[in-house]
Amino acid sequence: MRLTVRHDTLYRYARPAVSAIQHLRMTPRGHDGQFIRKWRVEIDADCRLDREEDAYGNIVHTFTADGPISELRVSVAGDVETIDTHGVVAGTIERFPLVFWQRATALTEACRNIAEFARDTSSGEGGDALATLHALNAGLVRLMRFAVGDTDTRTTASDAFAARAGVCQDFAHVFIAAARSLAIPARYVGGYYLRTDMNEQEAGHAWAEAHVAGIGWIGFDPAHGMSTTDRYVRVAAGLDYLDAAPIRGTRIGGSGETMAVTVHVEQGPVIVEE
């Protein structure tokens, strides 16, 4: 499937900022399930955009903009060819042993209730890892309510599970916490998803990947209760949201910050190249 993506983030400041430093994880890499036909990053400020890789192999763009800054827009756009691999993720950069992906973080620590949910689910599937992961994925979409505004980027898996509510980021954190409590390697993934009901979205998407012996990494989207397909564009991965956040940074000065995000994902036209 050919997908086109545009992601715009606009910052406004009531009192102009003196300067801003931003780190962007907004550029996907190719793997066996996706080919990047073209991709660009644009900043509406006079600054140099440096490209590097982080420890996970994510592409990171960094820039410093000098003020006064009243508005700052970050835009990415691209064209990606995706293949439905039935959730199996291969051809990605892997720099850590599997045991690394069993590490808990502050956002993915499994509380007693998450651990019990994971154990009960695993027991019901006879301890089969793949069946357990599919059951966790299906179970969370039944147990939790998708609710915008009930959580934020600091919400832990335990808090989201206790509230039985959250956004895709929270569903992914709970799934990861549950999988790791069973000693199954799991990680957080940020990217984009082609919805069936609309092209315009208020944010990107998040899901999880878990490793099953003999198969490899498999993508699970607990917010939708399904495995990843060719409707997904994989951008960045890490232990939790903080490792794969699209934009992280800091500023000097400035006050009254507001942020507006628009994401547009659609199926692009099929073009026959001669």
Coordinates of C-alpha atoms in Angstrom, one line a residue, residues 1 12 31 43 49 54 60 79 83 111 121 143 185 191 206 210 217 238:
M1 CA 0.0 0.0 0.0
R12 CA 3.0 29.8 19.7
H31 CA 12.6 -2.4 6.7
I43 CA 11.5 24.1 10.0
L49 CA 19.0 20.9 10.7
D54 CA 20.2 7.5 18.5
V60 CA 17.0 12.1 14.9
D79 CA 5.5 8.9 0.7
I83 CA 3.6 -4.4 2.8
C111 CA 1.9 -2.9 39.0
T121 CA -4.1 -14.2 30.4
L143 CA -10.9 -3.5 29.3
P185 CA 10.7 -8.7 25.4
G191 CA 4.4 6.2 13.8
A206 CA 1.6 4.4 19.0
A210 CA 6.9 -8.0 21.3
W217 CA 9.3 -9.2 16.5
G238 CA 12.3 2.6 22.3

